[in-house]
XYZ file of C-alpha atoms in Angstrom:
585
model
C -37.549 43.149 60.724
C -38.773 39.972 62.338
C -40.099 39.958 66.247
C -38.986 37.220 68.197
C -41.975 35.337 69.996
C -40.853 34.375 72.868
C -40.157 37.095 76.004
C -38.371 37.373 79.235
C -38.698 38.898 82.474
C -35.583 40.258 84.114
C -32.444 38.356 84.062
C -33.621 35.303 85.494
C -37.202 35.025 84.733
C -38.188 35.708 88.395
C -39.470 38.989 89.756
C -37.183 41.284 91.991
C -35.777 40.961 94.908
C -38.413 42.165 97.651
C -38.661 45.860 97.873
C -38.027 46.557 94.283
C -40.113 47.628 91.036
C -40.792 44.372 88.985
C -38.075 44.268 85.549
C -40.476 44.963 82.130
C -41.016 41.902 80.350
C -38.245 41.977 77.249
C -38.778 41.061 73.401
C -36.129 40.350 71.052
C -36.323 42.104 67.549
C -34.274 40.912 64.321
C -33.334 43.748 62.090
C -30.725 44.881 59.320
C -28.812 47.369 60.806
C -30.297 51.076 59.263
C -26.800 52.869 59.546
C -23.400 52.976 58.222
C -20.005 52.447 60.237
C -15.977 53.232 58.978
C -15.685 50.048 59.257
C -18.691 49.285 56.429
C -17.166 51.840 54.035
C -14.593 50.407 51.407
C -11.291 52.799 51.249
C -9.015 52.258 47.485
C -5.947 53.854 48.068
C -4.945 55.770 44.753
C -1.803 53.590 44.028
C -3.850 50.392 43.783
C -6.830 52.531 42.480
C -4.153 53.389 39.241
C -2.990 49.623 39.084
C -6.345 48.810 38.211
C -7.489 51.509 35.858
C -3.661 50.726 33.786
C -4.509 46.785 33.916
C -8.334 47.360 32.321
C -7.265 49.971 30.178
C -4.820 48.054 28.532
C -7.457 45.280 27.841
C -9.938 47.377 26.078
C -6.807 49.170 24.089
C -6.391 45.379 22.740
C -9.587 44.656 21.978
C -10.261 48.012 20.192
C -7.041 48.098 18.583
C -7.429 43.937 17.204
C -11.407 45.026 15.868
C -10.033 48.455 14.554
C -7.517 46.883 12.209
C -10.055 44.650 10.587
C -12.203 47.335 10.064
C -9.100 49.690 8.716
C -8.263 46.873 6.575
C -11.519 45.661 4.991
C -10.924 46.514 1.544
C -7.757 44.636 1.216
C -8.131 41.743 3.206
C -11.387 41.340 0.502
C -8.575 41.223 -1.983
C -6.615 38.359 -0.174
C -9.188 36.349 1.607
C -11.705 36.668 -1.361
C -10.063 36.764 -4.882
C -12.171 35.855 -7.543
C -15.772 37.278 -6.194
C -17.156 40.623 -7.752
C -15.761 43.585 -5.691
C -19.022 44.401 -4.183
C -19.636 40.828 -3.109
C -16.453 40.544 -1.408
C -16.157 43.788 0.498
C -19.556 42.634 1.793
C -18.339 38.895 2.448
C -15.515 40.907 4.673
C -18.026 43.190 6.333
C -19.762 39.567 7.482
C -16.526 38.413 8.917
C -16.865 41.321 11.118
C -20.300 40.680 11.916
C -19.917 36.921 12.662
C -17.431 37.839 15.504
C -19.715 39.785 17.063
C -22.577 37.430 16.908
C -20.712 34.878 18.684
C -20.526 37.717 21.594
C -23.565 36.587 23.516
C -22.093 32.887 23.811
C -19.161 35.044 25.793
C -21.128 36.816 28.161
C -23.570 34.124 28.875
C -20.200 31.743 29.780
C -18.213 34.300 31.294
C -20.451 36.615 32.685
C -21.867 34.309 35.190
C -18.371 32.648 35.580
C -16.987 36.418 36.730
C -19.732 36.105 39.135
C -18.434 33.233 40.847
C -14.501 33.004 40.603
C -13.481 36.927 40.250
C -13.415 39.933 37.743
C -9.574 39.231 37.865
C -8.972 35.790 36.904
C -11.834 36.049 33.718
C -10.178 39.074 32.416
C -7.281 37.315 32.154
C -8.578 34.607 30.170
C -10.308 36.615 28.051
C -7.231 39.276 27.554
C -4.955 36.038 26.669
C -8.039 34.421 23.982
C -8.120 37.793 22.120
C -4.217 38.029 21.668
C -3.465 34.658 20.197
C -6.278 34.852 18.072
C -5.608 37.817 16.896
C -1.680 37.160 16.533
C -2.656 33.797 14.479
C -4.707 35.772 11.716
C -1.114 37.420 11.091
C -0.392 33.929 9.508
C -3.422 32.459 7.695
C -2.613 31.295 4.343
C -4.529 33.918 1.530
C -7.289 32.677 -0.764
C -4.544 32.535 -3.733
C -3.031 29.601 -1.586
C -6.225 27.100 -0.308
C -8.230 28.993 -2.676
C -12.339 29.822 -1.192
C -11.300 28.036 2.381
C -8.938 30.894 3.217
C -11.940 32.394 4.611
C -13.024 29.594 7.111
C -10.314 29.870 9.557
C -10.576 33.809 9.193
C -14.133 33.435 10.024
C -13.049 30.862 12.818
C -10.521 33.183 14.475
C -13.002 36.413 14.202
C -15.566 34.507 16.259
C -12.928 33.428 18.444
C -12.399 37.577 19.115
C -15.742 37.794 19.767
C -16.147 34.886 22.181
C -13.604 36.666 23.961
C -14.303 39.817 23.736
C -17.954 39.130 25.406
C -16.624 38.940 28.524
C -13.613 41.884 28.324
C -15.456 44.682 27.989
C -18.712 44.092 30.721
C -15.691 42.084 32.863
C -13.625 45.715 32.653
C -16.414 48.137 33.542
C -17.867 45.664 36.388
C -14.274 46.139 37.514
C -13.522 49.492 37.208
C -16.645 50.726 38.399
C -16.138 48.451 41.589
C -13.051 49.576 42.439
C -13.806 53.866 41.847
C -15.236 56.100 44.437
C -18.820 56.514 44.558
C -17.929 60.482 44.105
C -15.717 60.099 41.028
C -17.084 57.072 39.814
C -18.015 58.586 36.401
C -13.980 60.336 35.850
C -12.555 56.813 36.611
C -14.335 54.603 34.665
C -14.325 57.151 31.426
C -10.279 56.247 31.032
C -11.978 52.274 30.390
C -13.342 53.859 26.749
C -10.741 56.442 26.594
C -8.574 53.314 25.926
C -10.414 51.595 23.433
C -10.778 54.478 21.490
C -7.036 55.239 21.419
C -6.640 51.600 20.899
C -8.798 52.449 17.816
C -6.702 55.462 16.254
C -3.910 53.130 16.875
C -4.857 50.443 15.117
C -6.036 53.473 12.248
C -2.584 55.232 13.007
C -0.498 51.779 12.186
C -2.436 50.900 9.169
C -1.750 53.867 7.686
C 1.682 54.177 8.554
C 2.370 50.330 6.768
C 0.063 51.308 4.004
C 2.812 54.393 3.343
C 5.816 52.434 4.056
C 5.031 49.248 2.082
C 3.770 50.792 -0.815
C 6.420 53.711 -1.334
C 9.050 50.466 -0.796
C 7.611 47.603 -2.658
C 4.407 48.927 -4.864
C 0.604 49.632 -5.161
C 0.641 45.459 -4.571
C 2.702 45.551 -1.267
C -0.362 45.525 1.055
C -2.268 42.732 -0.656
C 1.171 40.641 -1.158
C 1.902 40.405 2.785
C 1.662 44.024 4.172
C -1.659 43.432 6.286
C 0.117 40.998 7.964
C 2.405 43.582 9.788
C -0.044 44.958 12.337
C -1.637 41.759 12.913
C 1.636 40.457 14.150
C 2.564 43.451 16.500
C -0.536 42.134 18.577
C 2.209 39.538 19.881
C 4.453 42.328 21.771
C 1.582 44.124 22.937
C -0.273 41.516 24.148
C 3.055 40.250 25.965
C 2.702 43.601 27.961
C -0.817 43.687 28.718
C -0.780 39.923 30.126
C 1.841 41.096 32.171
C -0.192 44.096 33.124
C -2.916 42.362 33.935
C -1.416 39.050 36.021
C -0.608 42.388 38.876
C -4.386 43.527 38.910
C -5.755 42.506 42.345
C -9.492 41.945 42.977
C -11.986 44.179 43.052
C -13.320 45.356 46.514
C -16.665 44.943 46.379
C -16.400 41.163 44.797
C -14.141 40.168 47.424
C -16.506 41.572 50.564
C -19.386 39.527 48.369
C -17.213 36.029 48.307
C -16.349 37.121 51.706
C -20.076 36.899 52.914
C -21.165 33.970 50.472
C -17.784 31.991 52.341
C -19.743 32.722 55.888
C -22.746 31.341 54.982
C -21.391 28.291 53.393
C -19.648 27.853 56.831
C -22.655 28.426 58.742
C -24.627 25.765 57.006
C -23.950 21.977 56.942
C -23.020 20.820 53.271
C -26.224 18.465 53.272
C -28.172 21.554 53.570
C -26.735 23.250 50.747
C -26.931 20.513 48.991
C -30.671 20.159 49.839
C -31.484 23.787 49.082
C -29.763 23.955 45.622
C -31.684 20.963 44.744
C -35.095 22.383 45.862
C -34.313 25.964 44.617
C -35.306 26.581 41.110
C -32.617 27.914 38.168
C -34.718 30.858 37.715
C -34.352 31.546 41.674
C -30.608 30.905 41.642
C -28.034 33.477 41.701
C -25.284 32.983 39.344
C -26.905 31.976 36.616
C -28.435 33.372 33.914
C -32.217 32.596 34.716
C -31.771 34.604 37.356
C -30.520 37.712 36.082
C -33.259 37.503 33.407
C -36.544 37.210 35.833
C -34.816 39.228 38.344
C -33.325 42.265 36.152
C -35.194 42.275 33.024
C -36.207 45.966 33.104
C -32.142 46.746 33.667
C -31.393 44.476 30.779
C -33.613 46.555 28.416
C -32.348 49.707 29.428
C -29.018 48.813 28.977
C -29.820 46.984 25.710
C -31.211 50.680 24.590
C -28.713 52.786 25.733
C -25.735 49.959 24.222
C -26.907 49.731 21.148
C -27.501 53.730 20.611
C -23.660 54.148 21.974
C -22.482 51.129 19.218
C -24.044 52.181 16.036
C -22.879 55.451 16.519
C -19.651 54.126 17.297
C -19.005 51.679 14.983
C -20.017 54.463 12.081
C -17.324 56.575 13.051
C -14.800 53.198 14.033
C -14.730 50.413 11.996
C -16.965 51.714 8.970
C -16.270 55.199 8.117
C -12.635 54.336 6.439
C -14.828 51.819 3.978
C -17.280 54.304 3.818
C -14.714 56.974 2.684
C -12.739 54.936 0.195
C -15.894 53.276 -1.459
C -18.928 56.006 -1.054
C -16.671 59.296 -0.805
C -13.559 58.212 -2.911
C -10.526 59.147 -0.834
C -7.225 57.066 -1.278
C -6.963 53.586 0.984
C -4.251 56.215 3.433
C -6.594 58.629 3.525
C -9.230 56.370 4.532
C -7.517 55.281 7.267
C -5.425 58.108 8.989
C -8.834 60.493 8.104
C -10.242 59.088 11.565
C -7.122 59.317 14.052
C -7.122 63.199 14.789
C -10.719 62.964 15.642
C -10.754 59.848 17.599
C -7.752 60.846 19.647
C -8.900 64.131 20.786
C -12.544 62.564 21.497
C -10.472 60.212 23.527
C -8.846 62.445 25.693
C -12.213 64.375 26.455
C -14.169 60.905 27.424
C -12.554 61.785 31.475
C -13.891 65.230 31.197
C -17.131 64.302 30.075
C -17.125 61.333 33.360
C -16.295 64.241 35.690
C -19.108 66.133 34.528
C -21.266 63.151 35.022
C -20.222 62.993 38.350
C -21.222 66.939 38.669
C -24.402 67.044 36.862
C -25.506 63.759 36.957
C -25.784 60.654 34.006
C -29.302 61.393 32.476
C -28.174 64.663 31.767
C -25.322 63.851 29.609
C -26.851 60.976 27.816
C -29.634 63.736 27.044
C -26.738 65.673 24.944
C -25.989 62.752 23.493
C -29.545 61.868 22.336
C -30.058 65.993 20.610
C -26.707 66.246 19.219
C -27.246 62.993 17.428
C -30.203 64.324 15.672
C -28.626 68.014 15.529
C -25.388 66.950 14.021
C -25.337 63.333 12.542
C -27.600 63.799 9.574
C -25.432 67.396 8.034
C -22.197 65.505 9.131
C -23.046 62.872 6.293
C -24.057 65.993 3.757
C -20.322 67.537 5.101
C -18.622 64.302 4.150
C -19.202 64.518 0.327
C -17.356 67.283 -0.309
C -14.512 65.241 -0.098
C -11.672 67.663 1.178
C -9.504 67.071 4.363
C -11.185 69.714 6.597
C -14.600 68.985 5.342
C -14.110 65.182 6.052
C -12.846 66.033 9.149
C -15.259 68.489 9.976
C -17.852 66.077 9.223
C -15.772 63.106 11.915
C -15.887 66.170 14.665
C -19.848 66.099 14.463
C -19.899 62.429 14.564
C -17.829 61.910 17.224
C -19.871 64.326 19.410
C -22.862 62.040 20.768
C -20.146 59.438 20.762
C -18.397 60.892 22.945
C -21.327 61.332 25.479
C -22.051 58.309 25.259
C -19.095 56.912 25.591
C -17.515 59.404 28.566
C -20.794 57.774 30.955
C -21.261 54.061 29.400
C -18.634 52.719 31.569
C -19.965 54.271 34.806
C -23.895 54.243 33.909
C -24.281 50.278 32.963
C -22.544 48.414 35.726
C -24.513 50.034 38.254
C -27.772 49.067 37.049
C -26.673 45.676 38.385
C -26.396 44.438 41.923
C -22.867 43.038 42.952
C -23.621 39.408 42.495
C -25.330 39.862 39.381
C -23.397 42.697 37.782
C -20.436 40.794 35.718
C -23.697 38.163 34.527
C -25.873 41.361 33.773
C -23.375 43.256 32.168
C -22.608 40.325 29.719
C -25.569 39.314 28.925
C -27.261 43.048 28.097
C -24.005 44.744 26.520
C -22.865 41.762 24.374
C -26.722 41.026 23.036
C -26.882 44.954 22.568
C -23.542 45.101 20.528
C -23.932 41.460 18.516
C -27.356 42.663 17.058
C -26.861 46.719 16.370
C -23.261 47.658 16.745
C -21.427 44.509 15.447
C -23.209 44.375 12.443
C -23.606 48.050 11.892
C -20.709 48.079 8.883
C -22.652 44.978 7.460
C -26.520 47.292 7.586
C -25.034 50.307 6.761
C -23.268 49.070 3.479
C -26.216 46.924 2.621
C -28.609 50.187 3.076
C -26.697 51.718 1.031
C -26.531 49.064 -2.168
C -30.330 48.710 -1.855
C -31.127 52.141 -1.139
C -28.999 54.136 -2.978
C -28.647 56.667 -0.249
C -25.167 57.546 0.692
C -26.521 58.789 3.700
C -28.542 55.514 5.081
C -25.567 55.146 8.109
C -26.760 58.223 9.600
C -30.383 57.611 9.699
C -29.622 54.200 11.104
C -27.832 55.906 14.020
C -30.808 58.538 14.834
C -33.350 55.147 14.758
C -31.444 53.645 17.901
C -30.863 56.956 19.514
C -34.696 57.620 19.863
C -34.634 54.729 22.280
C -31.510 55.211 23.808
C -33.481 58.554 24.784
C -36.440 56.628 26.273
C -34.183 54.321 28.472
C -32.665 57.582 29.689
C -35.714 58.797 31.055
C -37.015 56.031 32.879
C -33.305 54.706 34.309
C -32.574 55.963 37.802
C -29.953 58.206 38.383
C -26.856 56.578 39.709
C -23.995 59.636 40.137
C -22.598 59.752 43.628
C -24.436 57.102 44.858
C -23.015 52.925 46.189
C -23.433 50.426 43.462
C -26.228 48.328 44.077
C -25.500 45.672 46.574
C -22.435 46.976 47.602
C -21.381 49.357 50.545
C -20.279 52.608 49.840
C -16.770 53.297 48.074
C -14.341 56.511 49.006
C -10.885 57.583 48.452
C -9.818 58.321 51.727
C -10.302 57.639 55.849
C -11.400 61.447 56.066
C -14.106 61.081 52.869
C -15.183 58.053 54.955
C -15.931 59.722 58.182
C -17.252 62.350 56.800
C -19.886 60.523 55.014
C -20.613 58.168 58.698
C -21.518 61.601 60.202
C -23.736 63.471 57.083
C -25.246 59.830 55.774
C -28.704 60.830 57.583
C -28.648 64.442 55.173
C -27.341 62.692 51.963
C -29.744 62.341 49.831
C -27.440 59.769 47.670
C -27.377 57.243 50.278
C -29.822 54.355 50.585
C -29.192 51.367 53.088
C -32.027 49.313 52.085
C -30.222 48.760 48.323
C -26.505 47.764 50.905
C -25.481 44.220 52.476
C -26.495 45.649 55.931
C -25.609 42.778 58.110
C -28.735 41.526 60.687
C -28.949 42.646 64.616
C -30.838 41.269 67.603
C -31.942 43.949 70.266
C -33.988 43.703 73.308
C -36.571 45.863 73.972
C -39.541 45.904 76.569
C -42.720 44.503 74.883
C -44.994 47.164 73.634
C -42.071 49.892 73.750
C -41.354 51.590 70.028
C -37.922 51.127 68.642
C -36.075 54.536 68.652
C -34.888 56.285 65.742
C -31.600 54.017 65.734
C -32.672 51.055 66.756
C -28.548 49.794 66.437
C -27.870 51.715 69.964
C -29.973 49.372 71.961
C -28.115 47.097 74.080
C -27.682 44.266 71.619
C -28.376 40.714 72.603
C -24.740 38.507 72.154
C -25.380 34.753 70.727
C -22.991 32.000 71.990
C -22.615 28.511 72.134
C -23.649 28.161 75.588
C -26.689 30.075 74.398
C -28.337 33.911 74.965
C -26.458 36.234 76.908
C -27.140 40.376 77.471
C -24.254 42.738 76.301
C -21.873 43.934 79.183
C -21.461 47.450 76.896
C -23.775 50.549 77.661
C -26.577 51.911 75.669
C -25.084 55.117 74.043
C -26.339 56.914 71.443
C -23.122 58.392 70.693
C -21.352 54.743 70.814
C -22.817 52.177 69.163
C -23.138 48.518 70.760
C -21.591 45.983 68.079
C -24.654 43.313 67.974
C -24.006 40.226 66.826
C -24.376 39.690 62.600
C -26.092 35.969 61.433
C -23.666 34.646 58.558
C -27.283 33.467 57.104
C -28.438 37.076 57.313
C -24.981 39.184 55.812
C -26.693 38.312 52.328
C -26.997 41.262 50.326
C -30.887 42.273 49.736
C -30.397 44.096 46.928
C -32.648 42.134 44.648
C -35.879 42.622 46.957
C -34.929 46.087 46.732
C -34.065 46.923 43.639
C -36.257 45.283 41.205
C -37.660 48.405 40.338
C -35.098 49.607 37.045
C-alpha cells in the first residue's frame, strides 16, 4: 500500500461556497485490491478441460511407453548392441544407456523449462512430443554390433540422450499444464490421469514386448528376438506418435499462462522500449524472471522439496518399471516372457487407481497421502523383495502388488503436489529444473545402482533398501511443504468448473480458509480518502479515483458496499507478487 503525498481540498481546491461546512482535505492511497470478483476467477469448461487432459496424457503414454521398452528389452538389446563383452559387462553397459538418457535430462529442463515460461506450455510440448518420437522411431533401425561392430552402441547412446533431452521438458511441461488448466477443487483427480498414462504407457510397452517375444519366437526360434524382433515395437512408435502429434497440435493454452502473457503484454505497452531496454540491462540475471538464476535464489527451498519428494517417487518407480523384468530374469530366474508380462497386471490396475488416490488428495489433503506413501514403503518394500524369490506367478505378483503400493501414492499426488510449489511465471522453469535433476541423479540411474549393489554386495535385496534410503527424505519434505489441496496455484487467480462454483466462492472467499489474495495477481487501486480517516474493511468500495490523459478525475459511480466501484488497474502494477509472498516453501 503506498500513500500518495500530495492532498486536496474539495473539488477545486477552494473552500465552499459561503454558508457551507468546509470539504475534508482528501489523500490518495495505492493498494492491491484485497478481494476477488467473477470476473478474476478463471472458468474451464469440461469439453476443453478433457481436450487437454487427452493431449498431455497421450504425451506421457509416449514417453513411458519409448523408456519402458528399453527397460523390457535390456537383456537382448545387450546381445545385439554388445556382442562379444562378458554377459555381466554388457547387461550393465545397457543399464548405462539407460542412465545416460536420463543424465542429459537437466540440459532439457534448464532449455525448455525457462523457454515454456516465455512462449507457452503448448508450443514446447509439442516440440518435445515430436523429439521423443523420431528418436525413438530411428533406434528401430540402427545397424547391430554384428554389423559396425563396438560403434553400434554410439548412436544408441546418441539417440537415448536425445529421449532424455526431450523428455526433460514433457513431463514438468505436462503437469505445469494440467495442473493450470484443473479446478482448484479437483485439482488432485485431474492431474492423477497425467501418471495414470505413463504408467499404462508402461504395461504397454511390457504388454507388446511380450506379445513379440511369443510371436517371434514360436514363428522363427529362440534367435528371433536378437535377429530383428526388438525392432518391432520400436517401430510402432511411428503410428502412435502420428496420433499423439495430432492430438496435441488441438491442445489450446493453458489459462493461467495466457492471463500471465496477458499482463506481461500490458506492461510492455505501458513502458517505452528504451526503458525496457534500460531496466534489463541494469537488472541482474539472478533478479530476472525467466531464467534460471532466478528460480534458483528465488525458490530454492521449493526446489529441494521437490528434489526429495521426486526422487523418493522415481526409485520406487523405476524398481517396479524399467528394472524389475531384469531383475526377474537375472536375480529370480523367470523366462525373458515372464519377465516382461510379470509387471502388466500390476501396473495396469495401479494405473487405474492413480485418479482415486488424486480425489482423495483433494478430500484429505496431499501431506496425508504422501505420509502412506512414506510407511508403506518401509512396511511393504523390504518383505516384497523376500516374496519375490519364491519364484511362482502369484508370489511374484504378490510381491509387484506391495511394490506398487507407495508408488502409487506417490504417483496419484506428484502431478498435482509439484507444480504448485511454483508461482505461474516460474512454474514450467521450476518444474524442469527440480524434477529432471531429481530423476537424472536417483530415478534414471536406479537400474544402473541397483544392479551394481547387487554385483558388489551380493544382496539380492539391495533395490529395496535403496528405495527406503530416499523415502526417509521424501518424508521430511512432506512435513515441512505447505499444503496445497483446494487452494489457487501460486501466482495465479483462482480456477473453477463452473459460473455457479465461481459465485459461490466471490460470496464465501472471506470464510475460506483456502483462499489467500496476497499469493494472487491482484491488480493495483487508487482511492481517496480524507487524511487521517482509517481505510474500512474493503477498502475497494471507496469511490475510486479514474486516471486519464487529461489527468485526475473523481468517479461519477456511488460508494456501495454492496457494488463495488471498478478503480482504475496500473499495467506496471497487474504484476503478479507472488515471489515477495511466497518465498517461504
Amino acid at each position: 500500500m503506498h500513500i500518495g503525498t500530495g492532498s486536496t481540498q474539495g473539488k477545486s481546491g477552494q473552500g465552499s461556497p459561503a454558508g457551507g461546512s468546509a470539504e475534508p482535505q482528501m489523500q490518495k492511497i495505492h493498494m492491491r485490491r484485497q478481494f476477488l470478483r467473477e470476473k478474476d476467477i478463471t472458468v474451464v469448461q469440461e469439453k476443453t478441460l478433457k481436450q487437454a487432459i487427452a493431449g498431455t496424457v497421450v504425451g506421457n503414454f509416449m514417453e513411458w511407453y519409448d523408456f519402458g521398452i528399453y527397460g523390457y528389452l535390456a537383456v537382448t538389446m545387450a546381445s545385439v548392441f554388445t556382442s562379444g563383452l562378458p554377459k555381466s559387462m554388457s547387461l550393465i553397459v545397457m543399464l548405462l544407456g539407460f542412465a545416460v538418457s536420463f543424465l542429459v535430462r537437466p540440459l532439457g529442463g534448464i532449455i525448455l523449462g525457462p523457454l515454456g515460461d516465455r512462449v507457452g506450455r503448448q508450443k514446447v510440448l509439442f516440440l518435445t512430443m515430436g523429439m521423443m518420437v523420431v528418436s525413438t522411431a530411428l533406434i528401430g533401425i540402427l545397424p547391430t554390433s554384428k554389423q559396425i561392430g563396438v560403434w553400434a552402441i554410439v548412436p544408441l547412446y546418441a539417440l537415448q540422450m536425445v529421449q532424455g533431452f526431450s523428455t526433460g521438458g514433457e513431463y514438468s511441461g505436462a503437469t505445469t499444464y494440467i495442473s493450470e488448466f484443473s479446478p482448484d477443487r479437483k485439482r488432485g483427480f485431474y492431474s492423477a490421469w497425467l501418471d495414470m498414462g505413463s504408467y499404462i504407457g508402461s504395461a504397454f510397452g511390457a504388454a507388446m514386448v511380450a506379445i513379440t517375444t511369443t510371436i517371434a519366437e514360436n514363428g522363427w526360434g529362440a534367435n528371433a528376438m536378437v535377429n530383428g524382433g526388438w525392432r518391432i515395437p520400436y517401430l510402432l512408435t511411428i503410428p502412435l506418435g502420428i496420433l499423439a502429434m495430432a492430438l496435441r497440435t488441438h491442445i489450446p493454452e493453458t489459462p493461467q499462462f495466457a492471463a500471465h502473457q496477458e499482463r506481461q503484454q500490458e506492461e510492455q505497452e505501458h513502458w517505452s522500449h528504451e526503458a525496457q531496454e534500460a531496466a534489463w540491462r541494469q537488472e541482474s540475471p539472478w533478479d530476472r524472471p525467466g531464467t534460471m538464476l532466478y528460480v534458483i535464489k528465488r525458490h530454492w527451498r521449493r526446489l529441494l522439496i521437490a528434489v526429495a519428494i521426486v526422487a523418493a517417487t522415481n526409485t520406487a518407480g523405476y524398481v517396479l518399471t524399467s528394472y524389475m523384468p531384469t531383475y526377474l530374469r537375472e536375480e529370480v530366474g523367470t523366462t525373458p516372457t515372464m519377465a516382461a508380462a510379470a509387471t502388466v497386471p500390476v501396473l495396469i490396475i495401479m494405473a487405474l487407481c492413480l485418479p482415486l488416490i488424486g480425489h482423495l488428495s483433494d478430500i484429505i489433503g496431499r501431506k496425508p497421502i504422501y505420509g502412506i506413501a512414506v510407511v508403506s514403503t518401509f512396511v511393504l518394500v523390504y518383505p516384497a523383495f523376500q516374496l519375490l524369490h519364491h519364484g511362482t506367478f502369484w508370489s511374484i505378483q504378490g510381491a509387484l502388488a506391495m511394490i506398487a503400493v507407495p508408488v502409487a501414492f506417490y504417483a496419484g499426488v506428484s502431478a498435482s503436489t509439484l507444480p504448485a510449489l511454483f508461482p505461474t511465471e516460474s512454474r514450467f522453469s521450476g518444474m524442469g529444473l527440480s524434477y529432471n535433476f531429481a530423476v537424472s541423479l536417483f530415478g534414471g540411474t536406479t537400474p544402473l545402482v541397483s544392479q551394481a549393489l547387487i554385483t558388489f554386495t551380493g544382496n539380492h535385496d539391495a533395490p529395496g533398501f535403496y528405495i527406503m534410503f530416499f523415502a526417509i527424505f521424501s518424508g521430511i519434505a512432506c512435513i515441512v511443504m505447505r499444503e496445497s489441496s483446494k487452494s489457487p496455484l501460486p501466482g495465479s487467480m483462482p480456477t473453477v468448473g463452473s459460473e455457479e462454483e465461481a459465485r459461490e466462492l466471490v460470496l464465501t472467499q472471506e470464510q475460506n480458509p483456502n483462499l489467500d489474495t496476497s499469493t494472487m495477481p491482484m491488480p493495483m487501486i487508487t482511492v481517496e480518502i480524507p487524511v487521517g480517516q482509517t481505510l474500512p474493511q474493503r477498502p475497494e468500495n471507496i469511490k475510486p479515483v479514474i486516471h486519464d490523459d487529461k489527468g485526475t478525475k473523481e468517479s461519477d459511480s456511488k460508494s456501495d458496499s454492496d457494488k463495488p466501484a471498478e478503480a482504475t488497474e496500473s499495467p506496471s502494477d497487474k504484476s503478479s507478487n507472488d515471489d515477495s509472498k511466497n518465498d517461504k516453501a
